[in-house]
Coordinates of C-alpha atoms and ligand atoms in Angstrom, one line a residue:
X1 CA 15.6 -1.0 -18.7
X2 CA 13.7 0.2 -21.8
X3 CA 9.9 -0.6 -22.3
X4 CA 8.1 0.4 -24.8
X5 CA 4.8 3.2 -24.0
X6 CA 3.9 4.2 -20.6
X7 CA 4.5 2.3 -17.1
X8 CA 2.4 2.7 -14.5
X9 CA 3.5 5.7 -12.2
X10 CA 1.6 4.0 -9.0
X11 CA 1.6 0.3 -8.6
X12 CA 0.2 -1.2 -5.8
X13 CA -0.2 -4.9 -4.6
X14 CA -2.5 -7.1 -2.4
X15 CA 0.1 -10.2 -1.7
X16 CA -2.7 -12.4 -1.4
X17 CA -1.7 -16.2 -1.1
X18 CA 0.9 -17.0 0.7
X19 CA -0.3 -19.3 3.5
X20 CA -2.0 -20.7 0.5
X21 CA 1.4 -21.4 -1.4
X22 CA 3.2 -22.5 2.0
X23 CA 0.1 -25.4 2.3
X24 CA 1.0 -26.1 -1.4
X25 CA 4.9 -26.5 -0.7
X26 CA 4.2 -28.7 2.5
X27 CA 5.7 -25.7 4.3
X28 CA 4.9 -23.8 7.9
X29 CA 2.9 -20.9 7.2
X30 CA 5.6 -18.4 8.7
X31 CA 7.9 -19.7 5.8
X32 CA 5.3 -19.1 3.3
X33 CA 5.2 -15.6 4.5
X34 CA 9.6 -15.6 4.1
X35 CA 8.9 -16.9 0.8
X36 CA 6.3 -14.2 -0.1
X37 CA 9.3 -11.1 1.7
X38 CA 11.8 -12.4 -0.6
X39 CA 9.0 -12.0 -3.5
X40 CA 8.6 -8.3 -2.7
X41 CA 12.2 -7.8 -2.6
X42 CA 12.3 -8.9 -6.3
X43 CA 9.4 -7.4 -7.0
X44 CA 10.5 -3.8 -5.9
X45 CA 13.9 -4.3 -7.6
X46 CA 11.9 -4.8 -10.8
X47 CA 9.4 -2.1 -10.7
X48 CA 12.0 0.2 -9.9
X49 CA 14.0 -1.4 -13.2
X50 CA 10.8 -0.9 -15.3
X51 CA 10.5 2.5 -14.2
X52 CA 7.6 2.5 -11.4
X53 CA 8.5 5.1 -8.6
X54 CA 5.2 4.6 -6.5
X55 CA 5.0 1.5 -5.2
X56 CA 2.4 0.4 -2.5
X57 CA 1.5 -3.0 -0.6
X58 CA -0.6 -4.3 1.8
X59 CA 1.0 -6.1 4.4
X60 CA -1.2 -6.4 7.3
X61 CA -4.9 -4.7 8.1
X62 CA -6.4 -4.0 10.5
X63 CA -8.7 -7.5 10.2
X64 CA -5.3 -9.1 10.0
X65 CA -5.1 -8.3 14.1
X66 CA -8.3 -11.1 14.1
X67 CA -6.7 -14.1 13.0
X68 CA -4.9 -16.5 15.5
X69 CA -2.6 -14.6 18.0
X70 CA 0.1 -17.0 16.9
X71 CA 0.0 -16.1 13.6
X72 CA -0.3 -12.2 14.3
X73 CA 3.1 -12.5 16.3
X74 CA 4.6 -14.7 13.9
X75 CA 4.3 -12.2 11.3
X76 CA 5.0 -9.2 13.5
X77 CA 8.5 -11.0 14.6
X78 CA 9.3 -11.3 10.8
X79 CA 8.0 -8.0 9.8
X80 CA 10.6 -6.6 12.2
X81 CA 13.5 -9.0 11.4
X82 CA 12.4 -8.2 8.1
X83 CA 12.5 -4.4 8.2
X84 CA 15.9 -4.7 9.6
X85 CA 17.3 -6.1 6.4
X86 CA 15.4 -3.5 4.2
X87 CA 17.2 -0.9 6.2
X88 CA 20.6 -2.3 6.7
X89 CA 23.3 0.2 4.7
X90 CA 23.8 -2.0 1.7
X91 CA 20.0 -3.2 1.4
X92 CA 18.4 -3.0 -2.2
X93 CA 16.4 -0.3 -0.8
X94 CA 19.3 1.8 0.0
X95 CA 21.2 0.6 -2.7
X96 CA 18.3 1.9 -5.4
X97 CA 17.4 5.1 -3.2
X98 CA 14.2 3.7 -2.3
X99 CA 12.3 5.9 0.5
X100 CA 10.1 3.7 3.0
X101 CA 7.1 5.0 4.8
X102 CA 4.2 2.8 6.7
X103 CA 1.0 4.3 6.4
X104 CA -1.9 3.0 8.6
X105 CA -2.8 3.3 12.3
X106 CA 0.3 3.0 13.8
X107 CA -0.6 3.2 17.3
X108 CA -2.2 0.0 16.6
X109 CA 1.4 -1.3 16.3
X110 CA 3.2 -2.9 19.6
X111 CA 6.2 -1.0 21.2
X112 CA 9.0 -2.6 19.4
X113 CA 7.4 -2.9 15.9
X114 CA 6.4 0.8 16.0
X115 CA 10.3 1.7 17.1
X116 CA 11.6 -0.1 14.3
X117 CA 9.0 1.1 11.8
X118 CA 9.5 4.7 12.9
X119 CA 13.5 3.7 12.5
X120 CA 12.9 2.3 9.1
X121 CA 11.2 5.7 8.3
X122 CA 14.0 7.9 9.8
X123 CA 16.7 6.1 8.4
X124 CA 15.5 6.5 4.5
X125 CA 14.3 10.1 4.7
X126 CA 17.0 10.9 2.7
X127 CA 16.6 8.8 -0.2
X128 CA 15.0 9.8 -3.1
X129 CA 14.7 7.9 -6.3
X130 CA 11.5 5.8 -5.6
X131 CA 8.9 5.3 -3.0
X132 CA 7.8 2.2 -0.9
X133 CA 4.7 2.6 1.0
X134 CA 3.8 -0.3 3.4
X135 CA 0.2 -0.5 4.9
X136 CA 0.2 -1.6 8.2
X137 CA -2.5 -2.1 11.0
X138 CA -4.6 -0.4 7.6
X139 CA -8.0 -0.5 6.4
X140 CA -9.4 2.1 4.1
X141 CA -12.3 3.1 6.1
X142 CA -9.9 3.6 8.6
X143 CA -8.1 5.9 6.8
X144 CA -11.0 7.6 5.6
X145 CA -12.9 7.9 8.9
X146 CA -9.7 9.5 10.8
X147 CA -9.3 12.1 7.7
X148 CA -12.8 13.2 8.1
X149 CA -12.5 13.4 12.1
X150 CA -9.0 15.6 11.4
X151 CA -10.7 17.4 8.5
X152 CA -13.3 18.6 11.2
X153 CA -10.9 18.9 13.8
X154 CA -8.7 21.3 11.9
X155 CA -11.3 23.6 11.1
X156 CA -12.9 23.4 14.5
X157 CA -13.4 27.2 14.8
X158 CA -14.9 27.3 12.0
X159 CA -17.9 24.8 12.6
X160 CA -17.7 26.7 15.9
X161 CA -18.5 30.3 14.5
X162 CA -21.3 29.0 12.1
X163 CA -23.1 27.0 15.3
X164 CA -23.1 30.4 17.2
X165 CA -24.1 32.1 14.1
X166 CA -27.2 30.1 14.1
X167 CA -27.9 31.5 10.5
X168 CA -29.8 28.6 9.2
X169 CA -27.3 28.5 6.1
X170 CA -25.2 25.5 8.2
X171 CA -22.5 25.3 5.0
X172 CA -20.4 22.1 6.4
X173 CA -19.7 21.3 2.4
X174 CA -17.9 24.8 2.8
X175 CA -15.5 24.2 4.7
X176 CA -15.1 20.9 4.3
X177 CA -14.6 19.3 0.8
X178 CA -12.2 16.2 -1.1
X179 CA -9.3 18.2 -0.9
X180 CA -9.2 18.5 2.5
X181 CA -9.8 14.8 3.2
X182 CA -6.6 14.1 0.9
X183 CA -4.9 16.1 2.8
X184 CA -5.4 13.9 6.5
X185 CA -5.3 10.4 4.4
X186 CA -2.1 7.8 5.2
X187 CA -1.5 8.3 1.9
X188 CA -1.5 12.3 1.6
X189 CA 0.8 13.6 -1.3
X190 CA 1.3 10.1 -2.9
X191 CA -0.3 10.0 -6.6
X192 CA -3.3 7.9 -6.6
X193 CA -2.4 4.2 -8.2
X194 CA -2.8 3.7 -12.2
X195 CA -3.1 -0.2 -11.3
X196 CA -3.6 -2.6 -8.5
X197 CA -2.6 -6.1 -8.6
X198 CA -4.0 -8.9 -6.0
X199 CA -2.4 -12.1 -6.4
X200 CA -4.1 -15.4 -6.3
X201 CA -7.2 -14.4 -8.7
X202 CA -9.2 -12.5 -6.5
X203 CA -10.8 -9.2 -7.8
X204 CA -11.8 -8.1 -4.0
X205 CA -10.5 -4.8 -2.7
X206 CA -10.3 -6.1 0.8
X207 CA -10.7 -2.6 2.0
X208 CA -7.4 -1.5 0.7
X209 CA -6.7 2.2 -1.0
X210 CA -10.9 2.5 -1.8
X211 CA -10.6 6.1 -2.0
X212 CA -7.8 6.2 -4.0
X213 CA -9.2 3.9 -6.3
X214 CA -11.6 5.7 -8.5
X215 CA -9.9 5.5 -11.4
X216 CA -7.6 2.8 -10.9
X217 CA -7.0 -1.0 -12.8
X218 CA -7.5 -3.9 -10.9
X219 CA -5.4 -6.8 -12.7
X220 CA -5.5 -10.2 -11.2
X221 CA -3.2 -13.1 -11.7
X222 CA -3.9 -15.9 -10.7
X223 CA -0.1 -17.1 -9.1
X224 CA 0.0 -16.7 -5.8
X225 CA 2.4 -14.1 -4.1
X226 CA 5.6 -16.3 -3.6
X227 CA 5.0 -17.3 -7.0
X228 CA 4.8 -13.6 -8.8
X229 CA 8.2 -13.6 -11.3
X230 CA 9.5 -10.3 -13.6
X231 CA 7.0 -11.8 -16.4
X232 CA 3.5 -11.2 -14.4
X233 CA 4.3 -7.9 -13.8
X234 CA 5.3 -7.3 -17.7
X235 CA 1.9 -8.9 -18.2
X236 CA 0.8 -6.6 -15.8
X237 CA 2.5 -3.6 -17.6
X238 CA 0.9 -4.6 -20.7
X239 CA -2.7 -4.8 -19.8
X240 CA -2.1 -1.2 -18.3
X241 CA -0.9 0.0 -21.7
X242 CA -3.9 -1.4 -23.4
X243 CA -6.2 0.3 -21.0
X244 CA -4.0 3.7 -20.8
X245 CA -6.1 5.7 -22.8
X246 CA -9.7 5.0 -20.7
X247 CA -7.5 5.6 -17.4
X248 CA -5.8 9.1 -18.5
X249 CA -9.3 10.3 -20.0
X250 CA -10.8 9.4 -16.5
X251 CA -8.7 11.1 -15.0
X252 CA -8.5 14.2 -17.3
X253 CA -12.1 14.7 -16.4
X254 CA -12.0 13.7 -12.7
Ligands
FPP301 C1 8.5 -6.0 6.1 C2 7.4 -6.4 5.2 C3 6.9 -5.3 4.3 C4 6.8 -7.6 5.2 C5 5.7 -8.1 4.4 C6 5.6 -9.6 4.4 C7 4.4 -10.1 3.7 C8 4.6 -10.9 2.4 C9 3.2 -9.9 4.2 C10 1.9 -10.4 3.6 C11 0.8 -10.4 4.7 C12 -0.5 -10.9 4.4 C13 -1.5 -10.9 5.5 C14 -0.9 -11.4 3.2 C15 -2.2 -12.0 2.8 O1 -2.0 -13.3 2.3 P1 -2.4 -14.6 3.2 O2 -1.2 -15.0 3.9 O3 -3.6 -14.3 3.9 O4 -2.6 -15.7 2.1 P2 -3.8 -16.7 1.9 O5 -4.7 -15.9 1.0 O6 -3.2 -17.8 1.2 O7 -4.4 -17.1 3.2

């Protein structure tokens, strides 16, 4: 597929609305939540069409583990009868070459949902035309507060030898600067995102990617996630075109 001008290189998504969409349908929530898996499955097919090779979303955080407990196991049992589709050998994702990894605090994950995330991870290592990253059991100040502790940790000697030193001239900013915190972040090595999209109108982050966000577009439609078609994110593309030139001088002298 052609487009005219630049496409994002990073596009990520808050899939807000869907219990929202499965109240307006008269359906159970859980199917709202099918309805809004079927959505990404388009919506990665046409990204990857339009030429978008990063492609993020936010698919449960950490606050997510506070709503009811029948709702957290509802959507763990279809994240993992989900992730088992997006694996199988002729899945879109294999299909396209698209590599999956979950970023977030996976430990926060329960047995069988870690195995088959760990499995979804293994099994697509070897593709390489695009990348899907799902956040899971993630909040940015997660993220950033475990990169800072293994930013620390890593240089542990260091800190060590300046305490014993005792010099006065305690240079923590030294040894410890942006570049090493990327380096510990769930999202290490993945360009930060030229645009973010949150479904359903709402212009919070929500605690999602804040540090990879400095630069970045936040466009909001206002149709819900099960409701997002090819045209939104065309609508999407454009209003990243007509900001292109504010986001690449940011970032020039970031
Ligand atoms: C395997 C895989 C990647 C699965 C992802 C499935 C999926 C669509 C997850 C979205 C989860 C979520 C908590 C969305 C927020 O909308 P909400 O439900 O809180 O909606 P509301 O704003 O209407 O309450």
């Amino acid at each position: 597929m052609h487009t005219k001008g630049p496409v994002p290189s990073h596009i990520a998504f808050i899939m807000d609305g869907n219990r929202r969409y499965a109240k307006k349908k008269n359906l159970l929530e859980k199917d709202g939540y099918r309805a809004g898996f079927s959505v990404l499955i388009n919506v990665l097919r046409y990204c990857y069409e339009l030429g978008m090779k990063q492609i993020t979303v936010y698919a449960f955080s950490i606050d997510n583990f506070k709503r009811r407990p029948e709702e957290v196991q509802s959507l763990m049992e279809l994240m993992q009868e989900k992730i088992d589709e997006l694996i199988a050998e002729e899945s879109i994702v294999n299909r396209l070459g698209i590599r999956i990894y979950f970023r977030g605090n996976l430990k926060l994950l329960s047995e069988p949902v870690r195995s088959s995330v760990e499995m979804a991870m293994a099994k697509t290592a070897g593709n390489s035309k695009a990348v899907l990253s799902v956040c899971v059991a993630y909040t940015s100040t997660d993220e950033i507060a475990r990169a800072v502790q293994e930013s620390c940790e890593e240089k542990q000697d260091e800190i060590r030898e300046q305490d014993a030193s005792n010099t006065g001239n305690y240079a923590l900013e030294q040894l410890i600067g942006v570049a090493d915190i990327d380096r510990h972040m769930y999202m290490a090595g993945v360009p930060d995102p030229d645009v973010i999209i949150r479904t359903s109108g709402g212009t919070r982050l929500s605690n999602f990617l804040l540090w990879q966000s400095a630069h970045c577009l936040l466009y909001s439609p206002r149709a819900l996630w099960p409701e997002i078609s090819f045209w939104h994110l065309v609508l999407a593309i454009i209003y990243f075109q007509r900001n292109y030139f504010y986001v690449k001088e940011k970032k020039k002298q970031a």
